[in-house]
PDB file of C-alpha atoms in Angstrom:
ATOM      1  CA  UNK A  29     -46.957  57.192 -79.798  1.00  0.00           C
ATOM      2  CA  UNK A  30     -45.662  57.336 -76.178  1.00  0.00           C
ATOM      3  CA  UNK A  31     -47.619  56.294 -73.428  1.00  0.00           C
ATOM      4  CA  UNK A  32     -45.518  57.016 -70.222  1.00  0.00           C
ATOM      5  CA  UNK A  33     -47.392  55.507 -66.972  1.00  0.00           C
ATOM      6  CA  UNK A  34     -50.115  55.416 -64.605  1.00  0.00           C
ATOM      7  CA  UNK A  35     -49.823  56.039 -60.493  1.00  0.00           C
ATOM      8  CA  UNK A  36     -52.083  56.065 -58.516  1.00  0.00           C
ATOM      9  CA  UNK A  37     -52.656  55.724 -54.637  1.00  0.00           C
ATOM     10  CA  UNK A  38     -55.257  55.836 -51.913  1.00  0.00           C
ATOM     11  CA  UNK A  39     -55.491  57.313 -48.651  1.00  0.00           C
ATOM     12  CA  UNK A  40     -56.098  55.521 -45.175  1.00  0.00           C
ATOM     13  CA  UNK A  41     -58.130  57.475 -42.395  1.00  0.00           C
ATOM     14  CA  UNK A  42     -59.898  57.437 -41.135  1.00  0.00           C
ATOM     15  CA  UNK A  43     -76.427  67.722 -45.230  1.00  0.00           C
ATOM     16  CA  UNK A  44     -77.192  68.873 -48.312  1.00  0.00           C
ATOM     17  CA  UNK A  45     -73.831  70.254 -50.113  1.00  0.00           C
ATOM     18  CA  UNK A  46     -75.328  73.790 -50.418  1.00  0.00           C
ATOM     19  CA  UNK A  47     -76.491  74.022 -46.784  1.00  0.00           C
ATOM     20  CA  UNK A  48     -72.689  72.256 -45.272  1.00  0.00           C
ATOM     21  CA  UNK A  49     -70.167  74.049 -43.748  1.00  0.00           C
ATOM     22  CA  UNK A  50     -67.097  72.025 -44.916  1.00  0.00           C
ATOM     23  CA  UNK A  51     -64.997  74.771 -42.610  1.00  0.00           C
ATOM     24  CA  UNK A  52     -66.637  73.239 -39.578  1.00  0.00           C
ATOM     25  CA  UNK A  53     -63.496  71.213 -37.725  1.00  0.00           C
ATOM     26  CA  UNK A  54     -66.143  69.255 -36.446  1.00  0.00           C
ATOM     27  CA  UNK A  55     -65.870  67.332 -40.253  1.00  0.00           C
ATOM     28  CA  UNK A  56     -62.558  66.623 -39.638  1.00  0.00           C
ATOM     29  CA  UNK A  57     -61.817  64.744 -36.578  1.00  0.00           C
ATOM     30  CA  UNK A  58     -58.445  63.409 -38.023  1.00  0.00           C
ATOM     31  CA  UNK A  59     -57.237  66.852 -39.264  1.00  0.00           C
ATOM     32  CA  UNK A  60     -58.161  69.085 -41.658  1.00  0.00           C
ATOM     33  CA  UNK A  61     -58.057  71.358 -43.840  1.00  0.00           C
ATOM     34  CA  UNK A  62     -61.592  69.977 -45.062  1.00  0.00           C
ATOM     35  CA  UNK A  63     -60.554  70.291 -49.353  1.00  0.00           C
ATOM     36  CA  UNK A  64     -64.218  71.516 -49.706  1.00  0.00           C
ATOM     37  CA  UNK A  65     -63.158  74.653 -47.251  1.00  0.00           C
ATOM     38  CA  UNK A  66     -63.411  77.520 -49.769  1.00  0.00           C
ATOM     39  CA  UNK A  67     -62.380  75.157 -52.352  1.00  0.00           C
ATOM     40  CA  UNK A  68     -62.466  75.416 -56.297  1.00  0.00           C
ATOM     41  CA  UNK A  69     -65.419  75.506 -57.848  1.00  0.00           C
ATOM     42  CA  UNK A  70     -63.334  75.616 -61.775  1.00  0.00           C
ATOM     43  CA  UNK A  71     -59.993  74.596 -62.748  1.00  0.00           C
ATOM     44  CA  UNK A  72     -56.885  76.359 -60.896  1.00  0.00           C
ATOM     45  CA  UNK A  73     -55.025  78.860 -63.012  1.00  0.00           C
ATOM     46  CA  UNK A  74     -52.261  76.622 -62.229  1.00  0.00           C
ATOM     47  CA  UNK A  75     -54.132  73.978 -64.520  1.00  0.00           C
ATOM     48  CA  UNK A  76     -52.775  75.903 -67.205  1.00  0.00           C
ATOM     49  CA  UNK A  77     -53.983  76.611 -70.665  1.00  0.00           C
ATOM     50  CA  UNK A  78     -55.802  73.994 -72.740  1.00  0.00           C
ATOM     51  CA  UNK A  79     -56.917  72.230 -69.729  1.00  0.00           C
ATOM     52  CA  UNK A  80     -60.346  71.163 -69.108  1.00  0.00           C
ATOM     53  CA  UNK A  81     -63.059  69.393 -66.484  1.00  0.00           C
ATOM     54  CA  UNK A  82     -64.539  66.138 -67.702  1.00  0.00           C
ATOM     55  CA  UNK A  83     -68.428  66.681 -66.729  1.00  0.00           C
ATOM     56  CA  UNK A  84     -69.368  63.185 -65.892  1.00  0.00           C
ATOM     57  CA  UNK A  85     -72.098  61.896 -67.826  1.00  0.00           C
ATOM     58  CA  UNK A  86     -75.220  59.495 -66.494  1.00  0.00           C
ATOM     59  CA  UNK A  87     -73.816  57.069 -68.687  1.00  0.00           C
ATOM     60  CA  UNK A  88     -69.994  57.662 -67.512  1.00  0.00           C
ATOM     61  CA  UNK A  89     -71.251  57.418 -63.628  1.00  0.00           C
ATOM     62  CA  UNK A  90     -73.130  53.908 -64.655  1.00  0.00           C
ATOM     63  CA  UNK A  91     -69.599  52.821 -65.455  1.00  0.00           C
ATOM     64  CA  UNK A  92     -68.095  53.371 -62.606  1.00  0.00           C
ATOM     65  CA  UNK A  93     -70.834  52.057 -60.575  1.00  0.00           C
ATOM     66  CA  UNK A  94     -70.759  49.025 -63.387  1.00  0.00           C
ATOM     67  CA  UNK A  95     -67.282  48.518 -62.869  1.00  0.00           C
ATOM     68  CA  UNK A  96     -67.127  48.894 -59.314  1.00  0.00           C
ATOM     69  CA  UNK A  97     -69.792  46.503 -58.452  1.00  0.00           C
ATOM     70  CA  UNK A  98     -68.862  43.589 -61.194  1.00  0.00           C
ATOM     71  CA  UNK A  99     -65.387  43.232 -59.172  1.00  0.00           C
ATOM     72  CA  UNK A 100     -67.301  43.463 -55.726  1.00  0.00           C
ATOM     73  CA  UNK A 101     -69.607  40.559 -57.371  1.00  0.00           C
ATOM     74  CA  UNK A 102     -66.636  38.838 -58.351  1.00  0.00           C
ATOM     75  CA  UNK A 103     -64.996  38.541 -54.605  1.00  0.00           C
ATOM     76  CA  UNK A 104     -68.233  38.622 -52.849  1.00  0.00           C
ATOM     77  CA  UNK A 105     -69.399  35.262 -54.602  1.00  0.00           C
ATOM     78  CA  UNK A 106     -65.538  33.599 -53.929  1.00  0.00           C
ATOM     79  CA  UNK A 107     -64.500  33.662 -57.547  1.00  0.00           C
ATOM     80  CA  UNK A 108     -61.820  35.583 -57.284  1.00  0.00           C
ATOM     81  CA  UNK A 109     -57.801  34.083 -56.683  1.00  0.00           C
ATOM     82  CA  UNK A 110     -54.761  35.306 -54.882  1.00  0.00           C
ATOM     83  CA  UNK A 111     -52.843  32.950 -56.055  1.00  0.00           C
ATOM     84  CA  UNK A 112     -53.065  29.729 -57.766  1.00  0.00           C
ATOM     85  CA  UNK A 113     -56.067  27.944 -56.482  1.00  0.00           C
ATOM     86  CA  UNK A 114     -56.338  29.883 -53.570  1.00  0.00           C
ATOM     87  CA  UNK A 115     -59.970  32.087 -53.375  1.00  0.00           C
ATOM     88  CA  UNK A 116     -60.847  34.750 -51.516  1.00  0.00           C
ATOM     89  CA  UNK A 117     -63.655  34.149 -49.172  1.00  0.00           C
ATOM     90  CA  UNK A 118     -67.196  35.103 -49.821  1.00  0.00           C
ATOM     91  CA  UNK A 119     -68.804  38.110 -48.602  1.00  0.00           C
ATOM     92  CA  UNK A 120     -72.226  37.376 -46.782  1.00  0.00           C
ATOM     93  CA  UNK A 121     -73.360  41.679 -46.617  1.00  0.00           C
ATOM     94  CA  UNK A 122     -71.224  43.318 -49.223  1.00  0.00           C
ATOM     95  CA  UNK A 123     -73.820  46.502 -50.352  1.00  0.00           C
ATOM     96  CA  UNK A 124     -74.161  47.337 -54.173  1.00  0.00           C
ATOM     97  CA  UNK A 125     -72.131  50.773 -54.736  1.00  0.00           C
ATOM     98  CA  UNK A 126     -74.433  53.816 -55.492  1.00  0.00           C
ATOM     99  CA  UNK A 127     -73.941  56.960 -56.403  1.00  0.00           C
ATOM    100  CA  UNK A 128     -73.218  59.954 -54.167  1.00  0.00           C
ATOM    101  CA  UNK A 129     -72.716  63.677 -55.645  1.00  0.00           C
ATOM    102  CA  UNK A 130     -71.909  65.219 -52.491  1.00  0.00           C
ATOM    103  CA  UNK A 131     -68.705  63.139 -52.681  1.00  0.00           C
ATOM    104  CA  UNK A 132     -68.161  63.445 -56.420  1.00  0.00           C
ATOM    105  CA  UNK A 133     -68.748  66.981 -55.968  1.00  0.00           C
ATOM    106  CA  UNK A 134     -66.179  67.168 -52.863  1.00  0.00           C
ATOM    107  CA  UNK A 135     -63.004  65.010 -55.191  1.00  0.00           C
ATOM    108  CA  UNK A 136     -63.860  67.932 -57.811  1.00  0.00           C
ATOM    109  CA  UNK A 137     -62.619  69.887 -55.692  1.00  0.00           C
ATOM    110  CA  UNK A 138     -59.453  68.061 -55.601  1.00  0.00           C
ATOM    111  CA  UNK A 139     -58.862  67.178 -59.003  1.00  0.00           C
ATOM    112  CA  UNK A 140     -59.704  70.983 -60.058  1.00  0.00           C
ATOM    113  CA  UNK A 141     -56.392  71.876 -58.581  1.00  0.00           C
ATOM    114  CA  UNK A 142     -54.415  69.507 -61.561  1.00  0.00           C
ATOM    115  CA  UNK A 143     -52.036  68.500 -58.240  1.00  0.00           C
ATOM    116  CA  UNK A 144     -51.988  64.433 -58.003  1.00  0.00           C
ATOM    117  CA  UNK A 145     -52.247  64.236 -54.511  1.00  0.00           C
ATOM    118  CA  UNK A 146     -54.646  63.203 -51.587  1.00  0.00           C
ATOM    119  CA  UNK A 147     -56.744  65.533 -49.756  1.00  0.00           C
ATOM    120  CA  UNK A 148     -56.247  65.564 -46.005  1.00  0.00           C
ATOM    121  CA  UNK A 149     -60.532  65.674 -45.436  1.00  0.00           C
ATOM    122  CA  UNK A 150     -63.152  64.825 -47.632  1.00  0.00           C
ATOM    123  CA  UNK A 151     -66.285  63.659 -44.936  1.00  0.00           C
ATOM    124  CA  UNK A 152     -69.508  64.837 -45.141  1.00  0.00           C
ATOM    125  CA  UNK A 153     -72.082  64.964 -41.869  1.00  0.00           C
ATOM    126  CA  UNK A 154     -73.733  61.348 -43.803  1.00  0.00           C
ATOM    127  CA  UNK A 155     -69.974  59.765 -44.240  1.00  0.00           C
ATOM    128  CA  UNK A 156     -67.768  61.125 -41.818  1.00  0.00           C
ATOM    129  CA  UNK A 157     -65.289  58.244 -42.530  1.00  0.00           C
ATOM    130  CA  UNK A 158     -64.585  59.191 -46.304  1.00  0.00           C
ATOM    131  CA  UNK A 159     -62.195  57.090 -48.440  1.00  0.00           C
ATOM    132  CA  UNK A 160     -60.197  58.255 -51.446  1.00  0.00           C
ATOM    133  CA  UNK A 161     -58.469  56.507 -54.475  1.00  0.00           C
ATOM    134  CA  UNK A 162     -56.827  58.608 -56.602  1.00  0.00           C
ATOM    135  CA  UNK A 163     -54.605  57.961 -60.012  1.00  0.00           C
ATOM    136  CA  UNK A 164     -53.038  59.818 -62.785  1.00  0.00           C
ATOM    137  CA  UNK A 165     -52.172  59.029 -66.104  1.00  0.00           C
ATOM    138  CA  UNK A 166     -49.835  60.784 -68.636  1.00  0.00           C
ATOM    139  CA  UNK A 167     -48.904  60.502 -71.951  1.00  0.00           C
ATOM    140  CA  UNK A 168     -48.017  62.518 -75.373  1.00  0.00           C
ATOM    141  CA  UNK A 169     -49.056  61.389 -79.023  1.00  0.00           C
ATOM    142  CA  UNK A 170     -51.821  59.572 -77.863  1.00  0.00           C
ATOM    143  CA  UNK A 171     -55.661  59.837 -77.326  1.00  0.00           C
ATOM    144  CA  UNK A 172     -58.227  58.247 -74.724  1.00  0.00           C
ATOM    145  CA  UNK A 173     -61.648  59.074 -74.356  1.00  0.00           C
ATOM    146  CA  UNK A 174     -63.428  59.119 -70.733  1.00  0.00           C
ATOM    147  CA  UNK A 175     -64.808  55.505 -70.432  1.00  0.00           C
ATOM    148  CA  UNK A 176     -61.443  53.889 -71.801  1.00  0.00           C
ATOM    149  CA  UNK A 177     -59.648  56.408 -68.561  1.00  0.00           C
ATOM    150  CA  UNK A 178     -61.934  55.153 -66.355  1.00  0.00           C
ATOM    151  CA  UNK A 179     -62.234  51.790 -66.967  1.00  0.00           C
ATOM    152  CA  UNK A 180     -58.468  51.576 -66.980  1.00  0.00           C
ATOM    153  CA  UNK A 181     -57.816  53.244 -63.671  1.00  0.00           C
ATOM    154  CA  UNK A 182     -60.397  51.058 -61.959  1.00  0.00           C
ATOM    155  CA  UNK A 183     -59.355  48.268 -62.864  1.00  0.00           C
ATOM    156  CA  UNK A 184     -55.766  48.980 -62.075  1.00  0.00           C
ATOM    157  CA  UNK A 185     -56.594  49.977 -58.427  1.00  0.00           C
ATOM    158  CA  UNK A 186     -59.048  46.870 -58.704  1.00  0.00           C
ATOM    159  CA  UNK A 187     -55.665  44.254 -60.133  1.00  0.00           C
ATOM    160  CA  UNK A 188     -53.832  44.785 -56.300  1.00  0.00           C
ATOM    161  CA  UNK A 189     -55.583  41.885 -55.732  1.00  0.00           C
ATOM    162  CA  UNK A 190     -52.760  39.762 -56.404  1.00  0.00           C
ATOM    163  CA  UNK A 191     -50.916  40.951 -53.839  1.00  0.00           C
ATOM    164  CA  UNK A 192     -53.197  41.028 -51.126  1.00  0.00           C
ATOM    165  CA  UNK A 193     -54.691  37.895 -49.232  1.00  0.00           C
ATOM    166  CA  UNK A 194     -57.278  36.694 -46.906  1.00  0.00           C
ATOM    167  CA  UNK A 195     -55.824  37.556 -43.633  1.00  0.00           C
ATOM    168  CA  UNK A 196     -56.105  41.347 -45.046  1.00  0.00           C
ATOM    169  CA  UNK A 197     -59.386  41.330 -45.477  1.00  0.00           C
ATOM    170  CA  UNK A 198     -60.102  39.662 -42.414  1.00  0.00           C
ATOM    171  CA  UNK A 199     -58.148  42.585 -40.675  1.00  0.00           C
ATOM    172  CA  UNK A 200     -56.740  45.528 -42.710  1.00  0.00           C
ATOM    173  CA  UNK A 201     -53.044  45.656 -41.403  1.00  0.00           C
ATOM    174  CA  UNK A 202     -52.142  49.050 -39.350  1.00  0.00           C
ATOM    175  CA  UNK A 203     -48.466  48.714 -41.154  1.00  0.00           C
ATOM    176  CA  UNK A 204     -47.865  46.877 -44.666  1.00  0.00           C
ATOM    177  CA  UNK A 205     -44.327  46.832 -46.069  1.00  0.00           C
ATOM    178  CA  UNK A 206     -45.781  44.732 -49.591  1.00  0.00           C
ATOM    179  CA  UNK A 207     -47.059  46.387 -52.747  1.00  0.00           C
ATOM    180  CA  UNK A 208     -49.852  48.372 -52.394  1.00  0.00           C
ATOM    181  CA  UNK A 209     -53.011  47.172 -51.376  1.00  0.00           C
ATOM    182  CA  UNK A 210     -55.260  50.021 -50.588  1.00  0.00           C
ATOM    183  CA  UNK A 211     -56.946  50.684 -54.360  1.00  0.00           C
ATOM    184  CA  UNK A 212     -58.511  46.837 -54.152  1.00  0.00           C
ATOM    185  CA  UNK A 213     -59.803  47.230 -50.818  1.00  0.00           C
ATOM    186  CA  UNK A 214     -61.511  50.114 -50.585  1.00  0.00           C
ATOM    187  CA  UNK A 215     -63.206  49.194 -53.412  1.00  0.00           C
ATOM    188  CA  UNK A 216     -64.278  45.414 -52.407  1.00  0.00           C
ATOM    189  CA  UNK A 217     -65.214  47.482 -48.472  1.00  0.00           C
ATOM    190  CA  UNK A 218     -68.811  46.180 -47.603  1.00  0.00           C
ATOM    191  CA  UNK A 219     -69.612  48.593 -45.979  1.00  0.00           C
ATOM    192  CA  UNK A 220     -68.434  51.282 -48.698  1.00  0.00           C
ATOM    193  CA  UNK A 221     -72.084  52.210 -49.698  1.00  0.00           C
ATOM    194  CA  UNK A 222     -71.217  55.465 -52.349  1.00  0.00           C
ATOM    195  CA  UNK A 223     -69.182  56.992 -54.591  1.00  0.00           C
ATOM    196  CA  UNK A 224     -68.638  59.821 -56.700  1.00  0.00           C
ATOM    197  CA  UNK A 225     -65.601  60.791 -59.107  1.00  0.00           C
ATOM    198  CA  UNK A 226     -63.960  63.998 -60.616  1.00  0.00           C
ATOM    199  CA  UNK A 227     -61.656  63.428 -63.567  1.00  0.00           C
ATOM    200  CA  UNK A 228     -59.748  66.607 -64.954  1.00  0.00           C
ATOM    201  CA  UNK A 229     -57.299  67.126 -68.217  1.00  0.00           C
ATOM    202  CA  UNK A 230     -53.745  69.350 -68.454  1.00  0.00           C
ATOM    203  CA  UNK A 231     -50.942  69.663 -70.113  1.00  0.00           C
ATOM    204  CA  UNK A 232     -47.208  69.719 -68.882  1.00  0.00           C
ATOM    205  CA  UNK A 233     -44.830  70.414 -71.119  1.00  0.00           C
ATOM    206  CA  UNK A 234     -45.661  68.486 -74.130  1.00  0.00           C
ATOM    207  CA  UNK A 235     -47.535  65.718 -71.676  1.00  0.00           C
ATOM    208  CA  UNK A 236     -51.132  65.428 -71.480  1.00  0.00           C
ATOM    209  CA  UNK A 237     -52.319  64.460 -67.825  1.00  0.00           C
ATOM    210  CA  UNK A 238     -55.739  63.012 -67.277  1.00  0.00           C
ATOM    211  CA  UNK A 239     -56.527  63.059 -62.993  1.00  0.00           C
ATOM    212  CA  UNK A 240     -58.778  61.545 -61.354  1.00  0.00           C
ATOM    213  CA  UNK A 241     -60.301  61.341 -57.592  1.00  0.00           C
ATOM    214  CA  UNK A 242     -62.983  59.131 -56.711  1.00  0.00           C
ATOM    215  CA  UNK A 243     -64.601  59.605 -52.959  1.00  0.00           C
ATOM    216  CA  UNK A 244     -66.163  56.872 -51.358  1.00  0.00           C
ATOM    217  CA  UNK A 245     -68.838  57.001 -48.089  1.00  0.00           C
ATOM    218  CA  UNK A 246     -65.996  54.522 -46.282  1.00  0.00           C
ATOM    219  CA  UNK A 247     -62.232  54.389 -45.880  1.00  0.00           C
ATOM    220  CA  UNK A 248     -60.311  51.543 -45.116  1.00  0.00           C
ATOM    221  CA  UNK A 249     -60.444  50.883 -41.147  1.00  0.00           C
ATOM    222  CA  UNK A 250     -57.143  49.680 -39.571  1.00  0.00           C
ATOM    223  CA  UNK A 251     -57.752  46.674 -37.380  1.00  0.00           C
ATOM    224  CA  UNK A 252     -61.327  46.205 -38.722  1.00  0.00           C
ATOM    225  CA  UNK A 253     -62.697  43.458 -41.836  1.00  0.00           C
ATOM    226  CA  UNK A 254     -62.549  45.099 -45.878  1.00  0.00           C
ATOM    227  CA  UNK A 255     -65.592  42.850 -45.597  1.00  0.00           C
ATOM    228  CA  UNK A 256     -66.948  40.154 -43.316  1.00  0.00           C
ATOM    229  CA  UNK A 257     -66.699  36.445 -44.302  1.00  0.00           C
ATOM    230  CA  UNK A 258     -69.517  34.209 -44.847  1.00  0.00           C
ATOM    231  CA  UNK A 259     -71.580  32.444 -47.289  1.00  0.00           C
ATOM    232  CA  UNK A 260     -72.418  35.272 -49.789  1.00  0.00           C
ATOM    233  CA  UNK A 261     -75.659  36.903 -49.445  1.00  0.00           C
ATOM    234  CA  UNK A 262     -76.181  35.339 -46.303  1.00  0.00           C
ATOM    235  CA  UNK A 263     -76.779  38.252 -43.768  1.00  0.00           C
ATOM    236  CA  UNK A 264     -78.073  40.414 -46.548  1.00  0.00           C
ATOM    237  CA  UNK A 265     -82.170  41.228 -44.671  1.00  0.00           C
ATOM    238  CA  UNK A 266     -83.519  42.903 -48.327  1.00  0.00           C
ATOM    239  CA  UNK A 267     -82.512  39.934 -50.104  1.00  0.00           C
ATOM    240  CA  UNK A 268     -79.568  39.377 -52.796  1.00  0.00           C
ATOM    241  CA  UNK A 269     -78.793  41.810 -56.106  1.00  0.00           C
ATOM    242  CA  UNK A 270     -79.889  39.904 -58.871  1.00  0.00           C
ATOM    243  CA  UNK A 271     -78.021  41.699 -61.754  1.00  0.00           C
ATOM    244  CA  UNK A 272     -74.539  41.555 -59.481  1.00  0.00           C
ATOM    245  CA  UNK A 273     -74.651  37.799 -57.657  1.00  0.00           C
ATOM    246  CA  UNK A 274     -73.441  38.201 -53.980  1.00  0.00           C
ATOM    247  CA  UNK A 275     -74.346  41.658 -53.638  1.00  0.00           C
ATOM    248  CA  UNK A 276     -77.430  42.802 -51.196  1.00  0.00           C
ATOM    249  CA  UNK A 277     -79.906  44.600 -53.025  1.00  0.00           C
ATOM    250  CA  UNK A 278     -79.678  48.340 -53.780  1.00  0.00           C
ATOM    251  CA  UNK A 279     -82.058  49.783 -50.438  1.00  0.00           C
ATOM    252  CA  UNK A 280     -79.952  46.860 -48.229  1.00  0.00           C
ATOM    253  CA  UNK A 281     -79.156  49.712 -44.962  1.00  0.00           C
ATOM    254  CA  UNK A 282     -76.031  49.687 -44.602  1.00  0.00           C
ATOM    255  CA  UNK A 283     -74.202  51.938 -42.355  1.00  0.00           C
ATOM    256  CA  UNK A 284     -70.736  53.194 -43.426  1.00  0.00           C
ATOM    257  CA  UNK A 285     -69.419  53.572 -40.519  1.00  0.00           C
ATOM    258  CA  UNK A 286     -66.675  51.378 -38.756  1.00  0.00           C
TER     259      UNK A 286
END
């Protein structure tokens, strides 16, 4: 049994889905093509034969949402090191991540092409600001089933932490010459409201490749706070999550928007 790597990366930017027209340039103010433009709606032909579309279940969408929103607990509430005694602060407004399918049905689109590889647009009119992790993993003589691929790849974008620090969160850096840092903080964003995730399956040779894309409602803003520092809980006006400590509760309004 050979299990080769993982890579994965995320990308900086900065309506119903029936009735948007994702060929409007007006979605794309920092260049398009928009990937939902005409895009896939099944695998590519490139995908090759064998290969296949995971259909996310309820149950594998409450695991992401579970995942993601443990790890923002963990930060939000200060439990979480950089280094040796040293915490990152607490969050006082981080929101509890939701579900969107508008985005999840907008990454399908880019993990239906079996190309790892970010998208140049993925907003929608209600998150024109749209964040992206993406990460691949391939392999031959093994087998994983959907909730051990996704807990894995979150929780690899999720383990940057230990290269990061608090004076990125205070202010995500406009240049960063360190190991990658992106993954972690889009995910701990507070004002990252939604996601939604597309995981697809192909074969290369004699190397299976499992893909996924996960959209989220807010990128990581250059020059701006991953989240805002303060006594957790503490500006949140609906009150505190009670299943995931130092989160706001679930109808908390927060606009993801920089």
């Amino acid at each position: 049994m050979h299990l080769l790597t993982i890579v994965s990366a995320l990308v900086c930017v900065g309506l119903s889905t029936q009735q948007t027209n994702y060929c409007s340039p007006s979605l794309c103010s920092n260049g398009g093509p928009h990937i939902a433009c005409n895009g896939l709606t099944k695998l590519s032909a490139s995908c090759g034969s064998g290969s296949q579309e995971f259909s996310l279940t309820a149950a594998n969408q409450a695991l992401i949402l579970d995942l993601h929103n443990k790890l923002r607990s963990t930060i939000a509430s200060g439990k979480q090191s950089y280094k040796t005694n040293a915490f990152y602060p607490q969050a006082s407004r981080m929101a509890t991540l939701q579900w969107d399918q508008e985005l999840a049905n907008i990454a399908a689109a880019n993990a239906r092409r079996c190309v790892y590889g970010h998208d140049r647009c993925r907003n929608t009119v209600k998150f024109p600001y749209a964040g992206q992790n993406i990460a691949m993993k391939w392999y031959y003589g093994m087998t994983f089933g959907v909730n051990q691929l996704i807990t894995g790849f979150v929780n690899d974008w999720y383990s940057e932490f230990k290269d990061a620090n608090p004076s990125v969160i205070a202010k995500y850096p406009s240049s960063w010459t360190g190991p990658q840092i992106g993954h972690f903080t889009q995910i701990v964003s507070d004002r990252t409201t939604r996601v939604g995730c597309a995981m697809v399956r192909f074969r290369e040779g004699q190397y299976t490749k499992d893909y996924i894309v996960c959209n989220y409602a807010l990128t990581n803003i250059i020059n701006q706070p991953v989240y805002v520092a303060g006594t957790a809980c503490s500006k949140c006006t609906t009150g505190c999550n009670s299943k995931y400590p130092g989160l706001c509760n679930q109808n908390e309004n927060i606009v993801a928007k920089p």
